[in-house]
Structure formats: C-alpha cells, structure tokens
Amino acid sequence: MKKWLIPVIIIAVIAFAGYSWVKGFYNTTVQLNENVKESWGNVQTAYQRRSDLIGNLVNTVQGAADYEKETLTAVIEARAKATSVSIDPANITPEQLAQFNQAQGGLSGALKSLLVTVERYPDLKANQNFLKLQDELTSTENQILTARTRYNEAIKPYNNHVKTFPNNILAGFFNFQEKPYFEAEAGAEKAPDVKFDFGKKE
C-alpha cells in the first residue's frame, strides 16, 4: 500500500464517522421532537374537550336556573382566554408554558366557582344532561392529568439527548433547544370538585 493512501484512508474514516454521528444525532432528535409534538397535541385535545364540556355545562345551567350573570360571565371569559393561548411545541419556552398553565388555571378556578354556586339550584338534580356533563367533566380532568404526565415523559428523553455531551455541541449548531416540563400551579393537580349536595338548604 502506498504511503500517501494511509492519511487519505484515515481522513475518510474520520469523515464517515463524523457524518454518521451527525446523521444519527439529527434523526434521533427529530424523532424525539415528534414524540413531544404528539404528546403536546394530546394535552391540547384534552383541554379542548374540557372547554367544549364547559360550554355545554354553562348552557345547561343557564337554561335550568335563574343564574348569576357574574359567575357565568367569569367562566365564559376564562374559557375564551384559555383557548386563545396557542403554543408551537417545536419552539415551546418556559414562559409560554407558564402562560398556558396560568390561563388554564384561571379557567379551573372559574369552573370551581360555577360548580359550588350550582348547589343553590336543586332543580338541576333532575337534569340528566347536567349529570352526564358532571361525569364527563370528571373523566376529562383525569385525561388532562394523564396527557400532561405523558407530555413530561416525552420531554425527558428529548432533553437528555440534546443536553448530554457531545450532543449539546450539535444541538447548538442545529438550534435544538431544551424544552420545559409541564409544571402545574399550586393546587392545579386536583380536579374540580364536581360532587354536589343538592339537598343542602341555606
């Protein structure tokens, strides 16, 4: 073998190894990022289902009782604010996630106030539509918790992949940034209390 071929072969091997590393890193990052997007889509779907149920709940309560306008308005406004927050999971930031969480927390608080005040209207006890919505709302809150947990589970392997050395070098080059975990607000981990004492007398 000619001596000049040795450095050529060494350079070719190094180049191929570098190409394989970059290709492997990039493709794995894309796959992990797609998992994050899918998980975030499931979070949004769960929240959207809750939003739809709340709209039906408001209409049912409004039709069955001479209801306080302020309470209904608070729920409607909180719902509108929560659904207006849009996030791109590919470029999600801690600030965006905090804004999303705050808006959803505001809706949870308004919903709790609605459900507590409903106790003054025993006629709703006989409303099958309301009772069905009550059960569906409880189920949806559980789905939201599950979706948020799975989102965090999808974030972990992605963050580990882009933060560990030497992958973090390529992550900076390709602008793959660490993604924030979903952190619930204090008390937000509890689903709204949808148990009613319709026999309560004030």
PDB file of C-alpha atoms in Angstrom:
ATOM      1  CA  MET A   1       0.000   0.000   0.000  1.00  0.00           C
ATOM      2  CA  LYS A   2       1.281   3.409  -0.939  1.00  0.00           C
ATOM      3  CA  LYS A   3       2.132   5.673   1.989  1.00  0.00           C
ATOM      4  CA  TRP A   4       0.039   8.579   0.719  1.00  0.00           C
ATOM      5  CA  LEU A   5      -3.086   6.368   0.862  1.00  0.00           C
ATOM      6  CA  ILE A   6      -2.833   5.959   4.643  1.00  0.00           C
ATOM      7  CA  PRO A   7      -3.714   9.577   5.567  1.00  0.00           C
ATOM      8  CA  VAL A   8      -6.430   9.581   2.899  1.00  0.00           C
ATOM      9  CA  ILE A   9      -7.990   6.479   4.408  1.00  0.00           C
ATOM     10  CA  ILE A  10      -7.723   7.945   7.929  1.00  0.00           C
ATOM     11  CA  ILE A  11      -9.398  11.184   6.802  1.00  0.00           C
ATOM     12  CA  ALA A  12     -12.110   9.210   5.013  1.00  0.00           C
ATOM     13  CA  VAL A  13     -12.794   7.112   8.129  1.00  0.00           C
ATOM     14  CA  ILE A  14     -12.948  10.197  10.340  1.00  0.00           C
ATOM     15  CA  ALA A  15     -15.251  11.946   7.858  1.00  0.00           C
ATOM     16  CA  PHE A  16     -17.547   8.921   7.680  1.00  0.00           C
ATOM     17  CA  ALA A  17     -17.611   8.611  11.479  1.00  0.00           C
ATOM     18  CA  GLY A  18     -18.433  12.322  11.783  1.00  0.00           C
ATOM     19  CA  TYR A  19     -21.176  12.029   9.169  1.00  0.00           C
ATOM     20  CA  SER A  20     -22.675   9.009  10.950  1.00  0.00           C
ATOM     21  CA  TRP A  21     -22.617  10.840  14.278  1.00  0.00           C
ATOM     22  CA  VAL A  22     -24.276  13.969  12.875  1.00  0.00           C
ATOM     23  CA  LYS A  23     -26.847  11.920  10.958  1.00  0.00           C
ATOM     24  CA  GLY A  24     -27.643   9.772  13.981  1.00  0.00           C
ATOM     25  CA  PHE A  25     -27.957  12.770  16.280  1.00  0.00           C
ATOM     26  CA  TYR A  26     -30.153  14.743  13.900  1.00  0.00           C
ATOM     27  CA  ASN A  27     -32.520  11.891  13.029  1.00  0.00           C
ATOM     28  CA  THR A  28     -32.906  10.827  16.657  1.00  0.00           C
ATOM     29  CA  THR A  29     -33.592  14.416  17.708  1.00  0.00           C
ATOM     30  CA  VAL A  30     -36.262  14.771  15.026  1.00  0.00           C
ATOM     31  CA  GLN A  31     -37.931  11.546  16.179  1.00  0.00           C
ATOM     32  CA  LEU A  32     -37.869  12.592  19.827  1.00  0.00           C
ATOM     33  CA  ASN A  33     -39.187  16.033  18.897  1.00  0.00           C
ATOM     34  CA  GLU A  34     -42.075  14.435  17.006  1.00  0.00           C
ATOM     35  CA  ASN A  35     -42.922  12.447  20.131  1.00  0.00           C
ATOM     36  CA  VAL A  36     -43.028  15.721  22.069  1.00  0.00           C
ATOM     37  CA  LYS A  37     -45.317  17.286  19.450  1.00  0.00           C
ATOM     38  CA  GLU A  38     -47.643  14.302  19.595  1.00  0.00           C
ATOM     39  CA  SER A  39     -47.768  14.427  23.380  1.00  0.00           C
ATOM     40  CA  TRP A  40     -48.456  18.162  23.337  1.00  0.00           C
ATOM     41  CA  GLY A  41     -51.240  17.577  20.813  1.00  0.00           C
ATOM     42  CA  ASN A  42     -52.819  15.143  23.273  1.00  0.00           C
ATOM     43  CA  VAL A  43     -52.590  17.773  26.022  1.00  0.00           C
ATOM     44  CA  GLN A  44     -54.361  20.303  23.809  1.00  0.00           C
ATOM     45  CA  THR A  45     -57.005  17.755  22.823  1.00  0.00           C
ATOM     46  CA  ALA A  46     -57.774  17.014  26.479  1.00  0.00           C
ATOM     47  CA  TYR A  47     -58.068  20.712  27.308  1.00  0.00           C
ATOM     48  CA  GLN A  48     -60.220  21.294  24.231  1.00  0.00           C
ATOM     49  CA  ARG A  49     -62.581  18.550  25.369  1.00  0.00           C
ATOM     50  CA  ARG A  50     -62.871  20.247  28.745  1.00  0.00           C
ATOM     51  CA  SER A  51     -63.546  23.560  27.030  1.00  0.00           C
ATOM     52  CA  ASP A  52     -66.327  22.006  24.946  1.00  0.00           C
ATOM     53  CA  LEU A  53     -67.877  20.398  28.007  1.00  0.00           C
ATOM     54  CA  ILE A  54     -67.775  23.672  29.928  1.00  0.00           C
ATOM     55  CA  GLY A  55     -69.648  25.394  27.096  1.00  0.00           C
ATOM     56  CA  ASN A  56     -72.363  22.749  27.290  1.00  0.00           C
ATOM     57  CA  LEU A  57     -72.359  22.919  31.080  1.00  0.00           C
ATOM     58  CA  VAL A  58     -72.861  26.682  31.057  1.00  0.00           C
ATOM     59  CA  ASN A  59     -75.758  26.383  28.613  1.00  0.00           C
ATOM     60  CA  THR A  60     -77.392  23.637  30.676  1.00  0.00           C
ATOM     61  CA  VAL A  61     -77.085  25.522  33.951  1.00  0.00           C
ATOM     62  CA  GLN A  62     -78.224  28.763  32.368  1.00  0.00           C
ATOM     63  CA  GLY A  63     -81.312  27.073  30.986  1.00  0.00           C
ATOM     64  CA  ALA A  64     -82.197  25.370  34.256  1.00  0.00           C
ATOM     65  CA  ALA A  65     -81.757  28.206  36.739  1.00  0.00           C
ATOM     66  CA  ASP A  66     -82.105  31.922  37.180  1.00  0.00           C
ATOM     67  CA  TYR A  67     -78.364  32.074  37.349  1.00  0.00           C
ATOM     68  CA  GLU A  68     -75.950  34.759  38.489  1.00  0.00           C
ATOM     69  CA  LYS A  69     -74.658  36.516  35.392  1.00  0.00           C
ATOM     70  CA  GLU A  70     -71.336  37.364  37.001  1.00  0.00           C
ATOM     71  CA  THR A  71     -70.475  33.712  37.607  1.00  0.00           C
ATOM     72  CA  LEU A  72     -71.391  32.699  34.072  1.00  0.00           C
ATOM     73  CA  THR A  73     -69.509  35.647  32.607  1.00  0.00           C
ATOM     74  CA  ALA A  74     -66.384  34.741  34.599  1.00  0.00           C
ATOM     75  CA  VAL A  75     -66.464  31.181  33.250  1.00  0.00           C
ATOM     76  CA  ILE A  76     -67.078  32.298  29.671  1.00  0.00           C
ATOM     77  CA  GLU A  77     -64.277  34.880  29.791  1.00  0.00           C
ATOM     78  CA  ALA A  78     -61.826  32.433  31.396  1.00  0.00           C
ATOM     79  CA  ARG A  79     -62.707  29.842  28.766  1.00  0.00           C
ATOM     80  CA  ALA A  80     -62.083  32.338  25.965  1.00  0.00           C
ATOM     81  CA  LYS A  81     -58.733  33.327  27.461  1.00  0.00           C
ATOM     82  CA  ALA A  82     -57.657  29.708  27.908  1.00  0.00           C
ATOM     83  CA  THR A  83     -58.489  28.763  24.332  1.00  0.00           C
ATOM     84  CA  SER A  84     -56.708  31.841  22.952  1.00  0.00           C
ATOM     85  CA  VAL A  85     -53.269  30.739  24.174  1.00  0.00           C
ATOM     86  CA  SER A  86     -51.544  28.939  21.314  1.00  0.00           C
ATOM     87  CA  ILE A  87     -48.167  27.227  21.593  1.00  0.00           C
ATOM     88  CA  ASP A  88     -45.869  25.686  18.995  1.00  0.00           C
ATOM     89  CA  PRO A  89     -44.423  22.587  20.720  1.00  0.00           C
ATOM     90  CA  ALA A  90     -41.356  22.712  18.448  1.00  0.00           C
ATOM     91  CA  ASN A  91     -40.339  26.090  19.929  1.00  0.00           C
ATOM     92  CA  ILE A  92     -42.003  25.985  23.322  1.00  0.00           C
ATOM     93  CA  THR A  93     -40.432  28.135  26.036  1.00  0.00           C
ATOM     94  CA  PRO A  94     -40.862  28.117  29.825  1.00  0.00           C
ATOM     95  CA  GLU A  95     -42.616  31.499  29.570  1.00  0.00           C
ATOM     96  CA  GLN A  96     -45.118  30.210  27.006  1.00  0.00           C
ATOM     97  CA  LEU A  97     -45.838  27.112  29.051  1.00  0.00           C
ATOM     98  CA  ALA A  98     -46.328  29.234  32.176  1.00  0.00           C
ATOM     99  CA  GLN A  99     -48.750  31.488  30.272  1.00  0.00           C
ATOM    100  CA  PHE A 100     -50.688  28.462  29.031  1.00  0.00           C
ATOM    101  CA  ASN A 101     -50.771  26.983  32.525  1.00  0.00           C
ATOM    102  CA  GLN A 102     -51.932  30.263  34.049  1.00  0.00           C
ATOM    103  CA  ALA A 103     -54.781  30.589  31.564  1.00  0.00           C
ATOM    104  CA  GLN A 104     -55.919  27.014  32.175  1.00  0.00           C
ATOM    105  CA  GLY A 105     -55.629  27.561  35.921  1.00  0.00           C
ATOM    106  CA  GLY A 106     -57.875  30.610  35.638  1.00  0.00           C
ATOM    107  CA  LEU A 107     -60.470  28.519  33.854  1.00  0.00           C
ATOM    108  CA  SER A 108     -60.250  25.823  36.539  1.00  0.00           C
ATOM    109  CA  GLY A 109     -60.857  28.440  39.224  1.00  0.00           C
ATOM    110  CA  ALA A 110     -63.867  29.907  37.418  1.00  0.00           C
ATOM    111  CA  LEU A 111     -65.255  26.424  36.876  1.00  0.00           C
ATOM    112  CA  LYS A 112     -64.928  25.599  40.564  1.00  0.00           C
ATOM    113  CA  SER A 113     -66.881  28.747  41.437  1.00  0.00           C
ATOM    114  CA  LEU A 114     -69.575  27.746  38.970  1.00  0.00           C
ATOM    115  CA  LEU A 115     -69.923  24.261  40.409  1.00  0.00           C
ATOM    116  CA  VAL A 116     -70.040  25.490  44.002  1.00  0.00           C
ATOM    117  CA  THR A 117     -72.777  28.009  43.215  1.00  0.00           C
ATOM    118  CA  VAL A 118     -74.815  25.344  41.403  1.00  0.00           C
ATOM    119  CA  GLU A 119     -75.666  23.838  44.789  1.00  0.00           C
ATOM    120  CA  ARG A 120     -78.272  26.568  45.223  1.00  0.00           C
ATOM    121  CA  TYR A 121     -80.327  25.074  42.387  1.00  0.00           C
ATOM    122  CA  PRO A 122     -81.700  21.654  43.382  1.00  0.00           C
ATOM    123  CA  ASP A 123     -83.738  21.507  40.173  1.00  0.00           C
ATOM    124  CA  LEU A 124     -80.542  20.615  38.366  1.00  0.00           C
ATOM    125  CA  LYS A 125     -80.535  17.331  40.261  1.00  0.00           C
ATOM    126  CA  ALA A 126     -83.206  16.048  37.903  1.00  0.00           C
ATOM    127  CA  ASN A 127     -81.408  17.329  34.801  1.00  0.00           C
ATOM    128  CA  GLN A 128     -79.891  14.235  33.185  1.00  0.00           C
ATOM    129  CA  ASN A 129     -77.860  16.320  30.766  1.00  0.00           C
ATOM    130  CA  PHE A 130     -76.203  18.130  33.653  1.00  0.00           C
ATOM    131  CA  LEU A 131     -75.462  14.880  35.484  1.00  0.00           C
ATOM    132  CA  LYS A 132     -73.922  13.430  32.331  1.00  0.00           C
ATOM    133  CA  LEU A 133     -71.770  16.532  31.876  1.00  0.00           C
ATOM    134  CA  GLN A 134     -70.686  16.251  35.502  1.00  0.00           C
ATOM    135  CA  ASP A 135     -69.418  12.697  34.921  1.00  0.00           C
ATOM    136  CA  GLU A 136     -67.751  13.624  31.627  1.00  0.00           C
ATOM    137  CA  LEU A 137     -66.025  16.588  33.241  1.00  0.00           C
ATOM    138  CA  THR A 138     -64.551  14.384  35.967  1.00  0.00           C
ATOM    139  CA  SER A 139     -63.324  11.943  33.328  1.00  0.00           C
ATOM    140  CA  THR A 140     -61.817  14.764  31.284  1.00  0.00           C
ATOM    141  CA  GLU A 141     -59.878  16.141  34.246  1.00  0.00           C
ATOM    142  CA  ASN A 142     -58.313  12.701  34.629  1.00  0.00           C
ATOM    143  CA  GLN A 143     -57.473  12.668  30.915  1.00  0.00           C
ATOM    144  CA  ILE A 144     -55.803  16.073  31.253  1.00  0.00           C
ATOM    145  CA  LEU A 145     -53.651  14.819  34.114  1.00  0.00           C
ATOM    146  CA  THR A 146     -52.655  11.757  32.080  1.00  0.00           C
ATOM    147  CA  ALA A 147     -51.872  13.847  28.990  1.00  0.00           C
ATOM    148  CA  ARG A 148     -49.697  16.255  30.993  1.00  0.00           C
ATOM    149  CA  THR A 149     -47.815  13.346  32.562  1.00  0.00           C
ATOM    150  CA  ARG A 150     -47.156  11.739  29.181  1.00  0.00           C
ATOM    151  CA  TYR A 151     -46.009  15.073  27.795  1.00  0.00           C
ATOM    152  CA  ASN A 152     -43.391  15.300  30.547  1.00  0.00           C
ATOM    153  CA  GLU A 153     -42.396  11.715  29.834  1.00  0.00           C
ATOM    154  CA  ALA A 154     -41.813  12.634  26.173  1.00  0.00           C
ATOM    155  CA  ILE A 155     -39.787  15.705  27.162  1.00  0.00           C
ATOM    156  CA  LYS A 156     -37.283  13.787  29.290  1.00  0.00           C
ATOM    157  CA  PRO A 157     -35.577  11.670  26.569  1.00  0.00           C
ATOM    158  CA  TYR A 158     -35.502  14.674  24.236  1.00  0.00           C
ATOM    159  CA  ASN A 159     -33.810  16.894  26.827  1.00  0.00           C
ATOM    160  CA  ASN A 160     -31.385  14.149  27.799  1.00  0.00           C
ATOM    161  CA  HIS A 161     -30.463  13.698  24.150  1.00  0.00           C
ATOM    162  CA  VAL A 162     -29.770  17.362  23.360  1.00  0.00           C
ATOM    163  CA  LYS A 163     -28.134  18.279  26.690  1.00  0.00           C
ATOM    164  CA  THR A 164     -25.575  15.491  27.040  1.00  0.00           C
ATOM    165  CA  PHE A 165     -22.042  15.897  25.720  1.00  0.00           C
ATOM    166  CA  PRO A 166     -21.077  15.846  22.869  1.00  0.00           C
ATOM    167  CA  ASN A 167     -24.634  16.058  21.532  1.00  0.00           C
ATOM    168  CA  ASN A 168     -25.048  19.515  23.062  1.00  0.00           C
ATOM    169  CA  ILE A 169     -22.484  20.805  20.556  1.00  0.00           C
ATOM    170  CA  LEU A 170     -24.621  19.723  17.600  1.00  0.00           C
ATOM    171  CA  ALA A 171     -27.789  20.804  19.393  1.00  0.00           C
ATOM    172  CA  GLY A 172     -26.497  24.357  19.462  1.00  0.00           C
ATOM    173  CA  PHE A 173     -25.462  24.160  15.817  1.00  0.00           C
ATOM    174  CA  PHE A 174     -28.907  22.917  14.703  1.00  0.00           C
ATOM    175  CA  ASN A 175     -30.713  25.136  17.244  1.00  0.00           C
ATOM    176  CA  PHE A 176     -32.331  22.235  19.099  1.00  0.00           C
ATOM    177  CA  GLN A 177     -33.164  23.758  22.477  1.00  0.00           C
ATOM    178  CA  GLU A 178     -34.097  22.229  25.797  1.00  0.00           C
ATOM    179  CA  LYS A 179     -37.873  22.066  26.306  1.00  0.00           C
ATOM    180  CA  PRO A 180     -39.606  22.946  29.584  1.00  0.00           C
ATOM    181  CA  TYR A 181     -41.545  20.446  31.647  1.00  0.00           C
ATOM    182  CA  PHE A 182     -45.209  20.969  32.401  1.00  0.00           C
ATOM    183  CA  GLU A 183     -45.403  22.200  35.981  1.00  0.00           C
ATOM    184  CA  ALA A 184     -48.855  22.570  37.445  1.00  0.00           C
ATOM    185  CA  GLU A 185     -49.808  25.542  39.546  1.00  0.00           C
ATOM    186  CA  ALA A 186     -50.274  25.009  43.238  1.00  0.00           C
ATOM    187  CA  GLY A 187     -53.484  23.058  43.711  1.00  0.00           C
ATOM    188  CA  ALA A 188     -53.997  22.592  39.982  1.00  0.00           C
ATOM    189  CA  GLU A 189     -53.255  18.898  40.295  1.00  0.00           C
ATOM    190  CA  LYS A 190     -56.675  18.468  41.900  1.00  0.00           C
ATOM    191  CA  ALA A 191     -59.615  18.038  39.584  1.00  0.00           C
ATOM    192  CA  PRO A 192     -62.525  20.424  40.202  1.00  0.00           C
ATOM    193  CA  ASP A 193     -64.873  19.100  42.851  1.00  0.00           C
ATOM    194  CA  VAL A 194     -67.978  18.062  40.957  1.00  0.00           C
ATOM    195  CA  LYS A 195     -69.829  16.396  43.814  1.00  0.00           C
ATOM    196  CA  PHE A 196     -72.952  18.283  44.711  1.00  0.00           C
ATOM    197  CA  ASP A 197     -75.109  18.372  47.783  1.00  0.00           C
ATOM    198  CA  PHE A 198     -78.431  19.113  46.125  1.00  0.00           C
ATOM    199  CA  GLY A 199     -80.295  18.522  49.355  1.00  0.00           C
ATOM    200  CA  LYS A 200     -78.406  21.271  51.147  1.00  0.00           C
ATOM    201  CA  LYS A 201     -80.600  24.060  52.427  1.00  0.00           C
ATOM    202  CA  GLU A 202     -79.356  27.542  53.040  1.00  0.00           C
TER     203      GLU A 202
END
